[in-house]
Amino acid sequence: MVFNEVLIVDPVIGCAPGRVETHNHLISAVIPQECKPEYLLMPGFVDLHTHAQKGIDTMFAGQEEYTRWAQNNFEQGVTTFLPTTVSASIKNLKNVLRKADRLPLSIDGIHLEGPFINPAKKGAQNAEFIISAKDCDLSEIIKEPVRIVTAAPEVEGFDTLHEECQKKDAVLSIGHTAATYETMKRAYEMGVRRITHFPNALSPLLHREIGATGAGLYLDFDLEMIVDGIHSSPEFVDLVYRVKGSDRILLITDSMAAAGLEDGEYTLGGLAVFVKGGKAVLKDGTLAGSTLLFIEGVRNFYRFTRCSYGDLVKVSSWNALKQLKLEATVGRIHPGYLANFVLLDKSLNLKKTVFQGELVFSA
Ligand code: FE
C-alpha cells in the first residue's frame, strides 16, 4: 500500500510531508517529499476506557460482539482499545474475563473500572456492587487479559491491590475517589501514576485542600479525559492542557451503549440511562458515561486547545500505547512499525483506517 504526498504525523519526529509505504503488516518505508499535502497520516487512535458502543456492552459481550465492536471502532479510526467493565459482582466480572479470552487483534485487553471505589463518588456505578479490595480474592479478577484497574486509594486493601497489579503487569489508575491530597500523594509515592476520567468523580480542587483534582494537576499523573464538551467545559480541557502538556493527557470516550446510536433509554451496569441530545444521565441527573465517538473527541481536543498535530498524536494514541508497553512496535509512522494508521483531511474528518497493513475503513 502506498500513501503519496501526505503530512506524516509521528509522535517522536513530528510532522513532515512525505510518502508512506507498507508491506504485509508493517510500514516498510517513509520517504520525505517536497509537497503541500491535503491529508494527514497519523497512528490509529487508542481508547483505553470504553464501556460500550452501538449497543455492544463489555458486561455482556462475547466473541462475536467484540469482533463487531472492533470493526465499528475502525470507522472511528480506533485501532487499539480496552473494553471497560463497571462495578459488578466478582462472579460477573470473572465471567466477563472468561468471555474475553480470545479477543480481536485491535482489543489489547480489558479495563476493570471498579468495584474497589468510593461509594461517595460512585457517579453512575451501581452502589450495590462496590466493595473494598480486602473483601475478595484479588487474583480471581486481576489477571489476563486485564490491562488497567481503576480504584480509589482510600478503599481498604488498596496497597494489596497495588501489589497484585504490579505482579500481573496491570496499570493501577485512580478514579471514583474522595481522596485528600495527602492520600493521593501517598499513592503517587507508591508508584501510581494514572487518573481515570479526570476530573470526573474526583474530590474537587479547593484552595486549602486540593483533593484528587489538584493532585492530578500538581503531581506528575497521566490523566484520562473525556473531551465531549459535557464532562468538562472546553476551557477546563484547555486549562489542563496548558498545565500538564500533551505528554500527560490521554483521550478516552468512556462511551456507553448509546454511542453511535439514537437518543433513548439504555442501561449501564444494570442502571437505567436516559440519553437526550447525546447526553447520558441516570434518573437523578448524574452523568452516566458518554455517547462520544473517538474521532469526535480528537476534533474537540484540537478545537478546544488549538494544539499542534504533534501534540494531538500524543493524546490520541502515543501516551496510551506507552502505558500498554506497546510503543516499540505500534504508534509511530516509522519503518518496522505495525501499519496501524488513519488518513484524515485538514478538518480531521476520517478518510481511511489501515490496520496491520489492511484497509479496514474507507469513507
Ligand atoms: Fe467512571
GROMACS .gro file of C-alpha atoms and ligand atoms in nm:
model
  364
    1MET     CA    1   0.000   0.000   0.000
    2VAL     CA    2   0.128   0.349  -0.083
    3PHE     CA    3   0.021   0.688   0.053
    4ASN     CA    4   0.177   0.966  -0.150
    5GLU     CA    5   0.214   1.334  -0.058
    6VAL     CA    6   0.065   1.315   0.292
    7LEU     CA    7   0.154   1.510   0.605
    8ILE     CA    8   0.315   1.240   0.820
    9VAL     CA    9   0.250   1.293   1.190
   10ASP     CA   10   0.487   1.094   1.408
   11PRO     CA   11   0.492   1.128   1.789
   12VAL     CA   12   0.872   1.117   1.806
   13ILE     CA   13   0.991   1.305   1.497
   14GLY     CA   14   0.692   1.537   1.449
   15CYS     CA   15   0.531   1.645   1.118
   16ALA     CA   16   0.681   1.626   0.770
   17PRO     CA   17   0.537   1.583   0.420
   18GLY     CA   18   0.618   1.254   0.253
   19ARG     CA   19   0.523   0.915   0.124
   20VAL     CA   20   0.442   0.608   0.333
   21GLU     CA   21   0.468   0.253   0.204
   22THR     CA   22   0.352  -0.067   0.371
   23HIS     CA   23   0.444  -0.428   0.312
   24ASN     CA   24   0.248  -0.712   0.473
   25HIS     CA   25   0.161  -0.590   0.828
   26LEU     CA   26   0.431  -0.328   0.855
   27ILE     CA   27   0.532   0.020   0.747
   28SER     CA   28   0.818  -0.052   0.506
   29ALA     CA   29   0.927   0.296   0.402
   30VAL     CA   30   0.879   0.662   0.498
   31ILE     CA   31   1.021   0.890   0.230
   32PRO     CA   32   1.033   1.272   0.266
   33GLN     CA   33   0.876   1.466  -0.023
   34GLU     CA   34   0.852   1.832  -0.106
   35CYS     CA   35   0.481   1.892  -0.146
   36LYS     CA   36   0.175   2.065   0.001
   37PRO     CA   37  -0.023   1.771   0.142
   38GLU     CA   38  -0.402   1.778   0.161
   39TYR     CA   39  -0.422   1.485   0.401
   40LEU     CA   40  -0.267   1.389   0.735
   41LEU     CA   41  -0.147   1.039   0.809
   42MET     CA   42  -0.114   0.960   1.178
   43PRO     CA   43  -0.113   0.649   1.402
   44GLY     CA   44  -0.451   0.487   1.466
   45PHE     CA   45  -0.631   0.607   1.778
   46VAL     CA   46  -0.624   0.428   2.114
   47ASP     CA   47  -0.919   0.426   2.356
   48LEU     CA   48  -0.828   0.284   2.697
   49HIS     CA   49  -1.172   0.339   2.851
   50THR     CA   50  -1.489   0.244   2.663
   51HIS     CA   51  -1.780   0.060   2.824
   52ALA     CA   52  -1.990   0.004   2.516
   53GLN     CA   53  -2.069   0.126   2.167
   54LYS     CA   54  -2.365   0.083   1.929
   55GLY     CA   55  -2.543  -0.141   2.179
   56ILE     CA   56  -2.246  -0.373   2.239
   57ASP     CA   57  -2.157  -0.370   2.609
   58THR     CA   58  -1.843  -0.512   2.775
   59MET     CA   59  -2.055  -0.665   3.052
   60PHE     CA   60  -2.243  -0.886   2.805
   61ALA     CA   61  -2.014  -0.918   2.504
   62GLY     CA   62  -1.890  -1.246   2.360
   63GLN     CA   63  -1.651  -1.315   2.076
   64GLU     CA   64  -1.898  -1.219   1.804
   65GLU     CA   65  -1.983  -0.883   1.970
   66TYR     CA   66  -1.615  -0.800   2.024
   67THR     CA   67  -1.548  -0.866   1.656
   68ARG     CA   68  -1.829  -0.628   1.553
   69TRP     CA   69  -1.714  -0.369   1.807
   70ALA     CA   70  -1.358  -0.382   1.667
   71GLN     CA   71  -1.495  -0.330   1.314
   72ASN     CA   72  -1.721  -0.041   1.430
   73ASN     CA   73  -1.423   0.121   1.600
   74PHE     CA   74  -1.220   0.112   1.277
   75GLU     CA   75  -1.488   0.351   1.146
   76GLN     CA   76  -1.381   0.592   1.424
   77GLY     CA   77  -1.011   0.546   1.350
   78VAL     CA   78  -0.956   0.339   1.666
   79THR     CA   79  -0.703   0.060   1.610
   80THR     CA   80  -0.638  -0.034   1.977
   81PHE     CA   81  -0.889  -0.028   2.264
   82LEU     CA   82  -0.982  -0.170   2.603
   83PRO     CA   83  -1.346  -0.266   2.662
   84THR     CA   84  -1.420  -0.150   3.016
   85THR     CA   85  -1.628  -0.306   3.290
   86VAL     CA   86  -1.840  -0.136   3.557
   87SER     CA   87  -1.878  -0.233   3.924
   88ALA     CA   88  -2.039  -0.577   3.928
   89SER     CA   89  -2.029  -0.896   4.133
   90ILE     CA   90  -1.697  -1.085   4.128
   91LYS     CA   91  -1.885  -1.369   3.960
   92ASN     CA   92  -1.995  -1.141   3.677
   93LEU     CA   93  -1.651  -0.986   3.638
   94LYS     CA   94  -1.494  -1.333   3.620
   95ASN     CA   95  -1.747  -1.417   3.352
   96VAL     CA   96  -1.651  -1.106   3.150
   97LEU     CA   97  -1.283  -1.205   3.166
   98ARG     CA   98  -1.362  -1.563   3.069
   99LYS     CA   99  -1.556  -1.444   2.762
  100ALA     CA  100  -1.267  -1.212   2.670
  101ASP     CA  101  -1.009  -1.489   2.648
  102ARG     CA  102  -0.993  -1.466   2.268
  103LEU     CA  103  -1.017  -1.107   2.153
  104PRO     CA  104  -0.983  -0.948   1.808
  105LEU     CA  105  -0.634  -0.811   1.739
  106SER     CA  106  -0.732  -0.448   1.799
  107ILE     CA  107  -0.854  -0.523   2.153
  108ASP     CA  108  -0.549  -0.535   2.377
  109GLY     CA  109  -0.734  -0.643   2.692
  110ILE     CA  110  -0.987  -0.526   2.949
  111HIS     CA  111  -1.003  -0.221   3.178
  112LEU     CA  112  -1.170  -0.301   3.513
  113GLU     CA  113  -1.341   0.015   3.640
  114GLY     CA  114  -1.445  -0.067   3.995
  115PRO     CA  115  -1.564  -0.238   4.207
  116PHE     CA  116  -1.296  -0.106   4.450
  117ILE     CA  117  -1.410   0.256   4.454
  118ASN     CA  118  -1.558   0.506   4.696
  119PRO     CA  119  -1.942   0.485   4.707
  120ALA     CA  120  -1.945   0.860   4.784
  121LYS     CA  121  -1.801   0.920   4.434
  122LYS     CA  122  -1.979   0.640   4.254
  123GLY     CA  123  -2.103   0.851   3.963
  124ALA     CA  124  -2.306   0.608   3.755
  125GLN     CA  125  -2.153   0.295   3.909
  126ASN     CA  126  -2.403   0.064   4.077
  127ALA     CA  127  -2.356   0.107   4.457
  128GLU     CA  128  -2.485  -0.247   4.516
  129PHE     CA  129  -2.158  -0.394   4.381
  130ILE     CA  130  -1.899  -0.156   4.527
  131ILE     CA  131  -1.668  -0.342   4.768
  132SER     CA  132  -1.334  -0.292   4.940
  133ALA     CA  133  -1.027  -0.459   4.792
  134LYS     CA  134  -0.982  -0.677   5.101
  135ASP     CA  135  -1.324  -0.838   5.063
  136CYS     CA  136  -1.228  -1.070   4.780
  137ASP     CA  137  -0.958  -1.288   4.635
  138LEU     CA  138  -0.792  -1.032   4.405
  139SER     CA  139  -0.618  -1.297   4.197
  140GLU     CA  140  -0.961  -1.405   4.068
  141ILE     CA  141  -1.006  -1.084   3.867
  142ILE     CA  142  -0.662  -0.919   3.850
  143LYS     CA  143  -0.539  -1.149   3.576
  144GLU     CA  144  -0.525  -1.184   3.196
  145PRO     CA  145  -0.649  -1.002   2.996
  146VAL     CA  146  -0.677  -0.712   3.246
  147ARG     CA  147  -0.455  -0.417   3.149
  148ILE     CA  148  -0.590  -0.134   3.370
  149VAL     CA  149  -0.769  -0.134   3.706
  150THR     CA  150  -0.948   0.179   3.828
  151ALA     CA  151  -0.977   0.202   4.208
  152ALA     CA  152  -0.995   0.463   4.484
  153PRO     CA  153  -0.682   0.493   4.703
  154GLU     CA  154  -0.887   0.531   5.021
  155VAL     CA  155  -1.055   0.188   4.989
  156GLU     CA  156  -0.935  -0.077   5.229
  157GLY     CA  157  -0.683  -0.310   5.071
  158PHE     CA  158  -0.559  -0.056   4.814
  159ASP     CA  159  -0.194  -0.143   4.895
  160THR     CA  160  -0.257  -0.512   4.833
  161LEU     CA  161  -0.439  -0.424   4.511
  162HIS     CA  162  -0.138  -0.218   4.404
  163GLU     CA  163   0.093  -0.516   4.468
  164GLU     CA  164  -0.137  -0.753   4.280
  165CYS     CA  165  -0.150  -0.515   3.981
  166GLN     CA  166   0.229  -0.489   3.976
  167LYS     CA  167   0.260  -0.866   3.991
  168LYS     CA  168   0.015  -0.909   3.700
  169ASP     CA  169   0.155  -0.618   3.496
  170ALA     CA  170  -0.174  -0.428   3.511
  171VAL     CA  171  -0.174  -0.048   3.541
  172LEU     CA  172  -0.347   0.086   3.852
  173SER     CA  173  -0.545   0.403   3.786
  174ILE     CA  174  -0.710   0.625   4.046
  175GLY     CA  175  -1.077   0.702   3.999
  176HIS     CA  176  -1.415   0.745   4.169
  177THR     CA  177  -1.236   0.884   4.472
  178ALA     CA  178  -1.290   1.134   4.753
  179ALA     CA  179  -0.918   1.118   4.841
  180THR     CA  180  -0.744   1.409   5.007
  181TYR     CA  181  -0.425   1.544   4.856
  182GLU     CA  182  -0.226   1.353   5.123
  183THR     CA  183  -0.386   1.023   5.020
  184MET     CA  184  -0.318   1.098   4.653
  185LYS     CA  185   0.043   1.184   4.731
  186ARG     CA  186   0.084   0.858   4.917
  187ALA     CA  187  -0.047   0.665   4.616
  188TYR     CA  188   0.187   0.865   4.392
  189GLU     CA  189   0.481   0.776   4.615
  190MET     CA  190   0.379   0.408   4.592
  191GLY     CA  191   0.423   0.443   4.216
  192VAL     CA  192   0.066   0.503   4.095
  193ARG     CA  193   0.080   0.743   3.802
  194ARG     CA  194  -0.261   0.743   3.639
  195ILE     CA  195  -0.604   0.902   3.697
  196THR     CA  196  -0.930   0.786   3.538
  197HIS     CA  197  -1.162   1.032   3.358
  198PHE     CA  198  -1.008   1.343   3.513
  199PRO     CA  199  -1.170   1.541   3.683
  200ASN     CA  200  -1.499   1.349   3.683
  201ALA     CA  201  -1.587   1.159   4.004
  202LEU     CA  202  -1.282   1.302   4.185
  203SER     CA  203  -1.261   1.517   4.500
  204PRO     CA  204  -1.252   1.878   4.378
  205LEU     CA  205  -0.971   2.131   4.393
  206LEU     CA  206  -1.025   2.369   4.683
  207HIS     CA  207  -0.759   2.618   4.779
  208ARG     CA  208  -0.690   2.470   5.125
  209GLU     CA  209  -0.738   2.105   5.025
  210ILE     CA  210  -0.656   2.048   4.662
  211GLY     CA  211  -0.800   1.696   4.658
  212ALA     CA  212  -0.760   1.440   4.381
  213THR     CA  213  -0.825   1.704   4.114
  214GLY     CA  214  -0.546   1.924   4.249
  215ALA     CA  215  -0.314   1.623   4.284
  216GLY     CA  216  -0.378   1.536   3.919
  217LEU     CA  217  -0.263   1.881   3.814
  218TYR     CA  218   0.017   1.925   4.067
  219LEU     CA  219   0.185   1.582   4.062
  220ASP     CA  220   0.310   1.404   3.752
  221PHE     CA  221   0.000   1.191   3.694
  222ASP     CA  222  -0.121   1.083   3.350
  223LEU     CA  223  -0.482   1.193   3.307
  224GLU     CA  224  -0.761   1.031   3.108
  225MET     CA  225  -1.002   1.292   2.971
  226ILE     CA  226  -1.348   1.262   2.813
  227VAL     CA  227  -1.342   1.552   2.568
  228ASP     CA  228  -1.708   1.567   2.469
  229GLY     CA  229  -1.776   1.923   2.588
  230ILE     CA  230  -2.013   1.777   2.852
  231HIS     CA  231  -1.788   1.606   3.109
  232SER     CA  232  -1.560   1.914   3.116
  233SER     CA  233  -1.602   2.257   2.961
  234PRO     CA  234  -1.377   2.346   2.666
  235GLU     CA  235  -1.197   2.597   2.890
  236PHE     CA  236  -1.123   2.329   3.150
  237VAL     CA  237  -0.978   2.098   2.883
  238ASP     CA  238  -0.758   2.384   2.761
  239LEU     CA  239  -0.655   2.466   3.119
  240VAL     CA  240  -0.546   2.105   3.180
  241TYR     CA  241  -0.356   2.105   2.851
  242ARG     CA  242  -0.174   2.424   2.947
  243VAL     CA  243  -0.080   2.291   3.291
  244LYS     CA  244   0.006   1.931   3.200
  245GLY     CA  245   0.112   1.950   2.835
  246SER     CA  246   0.048   1.685   2.574
  247ASP     CA  247   0.260   1.412   2.735
  248ARG     CA  248   0.026   1.359   3.031
  249ILE     CA  249  -0.321   1.357   2.871
  250LEU     CA  250  -0.497   1.054   2.723
  251LEU     CA  251  -0.819   1.096   2.531
  252ILE     CA  252  -1.082   0.836   2.612
  253THR     CA  253  -1.450   0.807   2.525
  254ASP     CA  254  -1.593   0.638   2.840
  255SER     CA  255  -1.869   0.556   2.592
  256MET     CA  256  -2.184   0.367   2.686
  257ALA     CA  257  -2.423   0.166   2.470
  258ALA     CA  258  -2.587   0.468   2.300
  259ALA     CA  259  -2.258   0.584   2.141
  260GLY     CA  260  -2.321   0.572   1.767
  261LEU     CA  261  -2.698   0.523   1.818
  262GLU     CA  262  -3.006   0.744   1.866
  263ASP     CA  263  -3.123   0.916   2.185
  264GLY     CA  264  -3.343   0.694   2.404
  265GLU     CA  265  -3.338   0.469   2.708
  266TYR     CA  266  -3.040   0.240   2.767
  267THR     CA  267  -2.868   0.066   3.060
  268LEU     CA  268  -2.524   0.085   3.220
  269GLY     CA  269  -2.423  -0.175   3.479
  270GLY     CA  270  -2.790  -0.259   3.536
  271LEU     CA  271  -2.893   0.106   3.589
  272ALA     CA  272  -3.138   0.283   3.356
  273VAL     CA  273  -2.973   0.559   3.149
  274PHE     CA  274  -3.161   0.830   2.960
  275VAL     CA  275  -2.992   0.977   2.653
  276LYS     CA  276  -3.111   1.313   2.526
  277GLY     CA  277  -2.919   1.529   2.280
  278GLY     CA  278  -2.627   1.287   2.318
  279LYS     CA  279  -2.608   1.344   2.696
  280ALA     CA  280  -2.640   1.023   2.902
  281VAL     CA  281  -2.775   1.057   3.257
  282LEU     CA  282  -2.924   0.845   3.535
  283LYS     CA  283  -3.273   0.925   3.666
  284ASP     CA  284  -3.123   1.168   3.922
  285GLY     CA  285  -2.927   1.357   3.653
  286THR     CA  286  -2.583   1.202   3.726
  287LEU     CA  287  -2.373   1.172   3.409
  288ALA     CA  288  -2.362   0.808   3.300
  289GLY     CA  289  -2.076   0.767   3.055
  290SER     CA  290  -2.068   0.943   2.722
  291THR     CA  291  -2.201   0.891   2.372
  292LEU     CA  292  -1.875   1.021   2.234
  293LEU     CA  293  -1.710   0.856   1.936
  294PHE     CA  294  -1.331   0.876   1.948
  295ILE     CA  295  -1.285   1.082   1.633
  296GLU     CA  296  -1.519   1.349   1.774
  297GLY     CA  297  -1.305   1.365   2.091
  298VAL     CA  298  -0.995   1.417   1.875
  299ARG     CA  299  -1.163   1.703   1.686
  300ASN     CA  300  -1.290   1.857   2.011
  301PHE     CA  301  -0.947   1.849   2.175
  302TYR     CA  302  -0.789   2.012   1.869
  303ARG     CA  303  -1.057   2.280   1.867
  304PHE     CA  304  -1.061   2.345   2.245
  305THR     CA  305  -0.681   2.370   2.282
  306ARG     CA  306  -0.563   2.477   1.934
  307CYS     CA  307  -0.278   2.227   1.983
  308SER     CA  308  -0.035   2.115   1.713
  309TYR     CA  309  -0.081   1.790   1.521
  310GLY     CA  310   0.232   1.670   1.703
  311ASP     CA  311   0.050   1.713   2.035
  312LEU     CA  312  -0.270   1.562   1.900
  313VAL     CA  313  -0.094   1.237   1.812
  314LYS     CA  314   0.035   1.204   2.169
  315VAL     CA  315  -0.303   1.247   2.338
  316SER     CA  316  -0.487   1.030   2.085
  317SER     CA  317  -0.252   0.729   2.075
  318TRP     CA  318   0.112   0.754   2.179
  319ASN     CA  319   0.069   0.816   2.553
  320ALA     CA  320  -0.182   0.531   2.574
  321LEU     CA  321   0.042   0.290   2.381
  322LYS     CA  322   0.327   0.367   2.619
  323GLN     CA  323   0.103   0.268   2.911
  324LEU     CA  324   0.028  -0.061   2.736
  325LYS     CA  325   0.404  -0.101   2.673
  326LEU     CA  326   0.340  -0.136   2.301
  327GLU     CA  327   0.541   0.167   2.189
  328ALA     CA  328   0.828  -0.039   2.046
  329THR     CA  329   0.604  -0.188   1.777
  330VAL     CA  330   0.288   0.029   1.747
  331GLY     CA  331   0.216   0.402   1.736
  332ARG     CA  332   0.476   0.551   1.503
  333ILE     CA  333   0.484   0.625   1.133
  334HIS     CA  334   0.824   0.470   1.101
  335PRO     CA  335   0.972   0.174   0.911
  336GLY     CA  336   0.930  -0.153   1.100
  337TYR     CA  337   0.626  -0.034   1.298
  338LEU     CA  338   0.289  -0.203   1.256
  339ALA     CA  339   0.092  -0.035   0.978
  340ASN     CA  340  -0.189   0.094   1.204
  341PHE     CA  341  -0.281   0.442   1.091
  342VAL     CA  342  -0.554   0.683   0.989
  343LEU     CA  343  -0.581   0.922   0.696
  344LEU     CA  344  -0.758   1.248   0.786
  345ASP     CA  345  -0.840   1.564   0.595
  346LYS     CA  346  -0.737   1.903   0.737
  347SER     CA  347  -1.074   1.932   0.919
  348LEU     CA  348  -0.990   1.600   1.089
  349ASN     CA  349  -1.256   1.403   0.906
  350LEU     CA  350  -1.162   1.037   0.887
  351LYS     CA  351  -1.099   0.919   0.532
  352LYS     CA  352  -0.931   0.582   0.581
  353THR     CA  353  -0.823   0.343   0.855
  354VAL     CA  354  -0.543   0.093   0.798
  355PHE     CA  355  -0.494  -0.189   1.048
  356GLN     CA  356  -0.190  -0.416   1.025
  357GLY     CA  357  -0.141  -0.315   0.663
  358GLU     CA  358  -0.501  -0.381   0.563
  359LEU     CA  359  -0.755  -0.116   0.461
  360VAL     CA  360  -1.034  -0.168   0.719
  361PHE     CA  361  -1.232   0.153   0.664
  362SER     CA  362  -1.274   0.396   0.376
  363ALA     CA  363  -1.514   0.693   0.380
  364FE      FE  364  -1.626   0.606   3.570
   0.00000   0.00000   0.00000
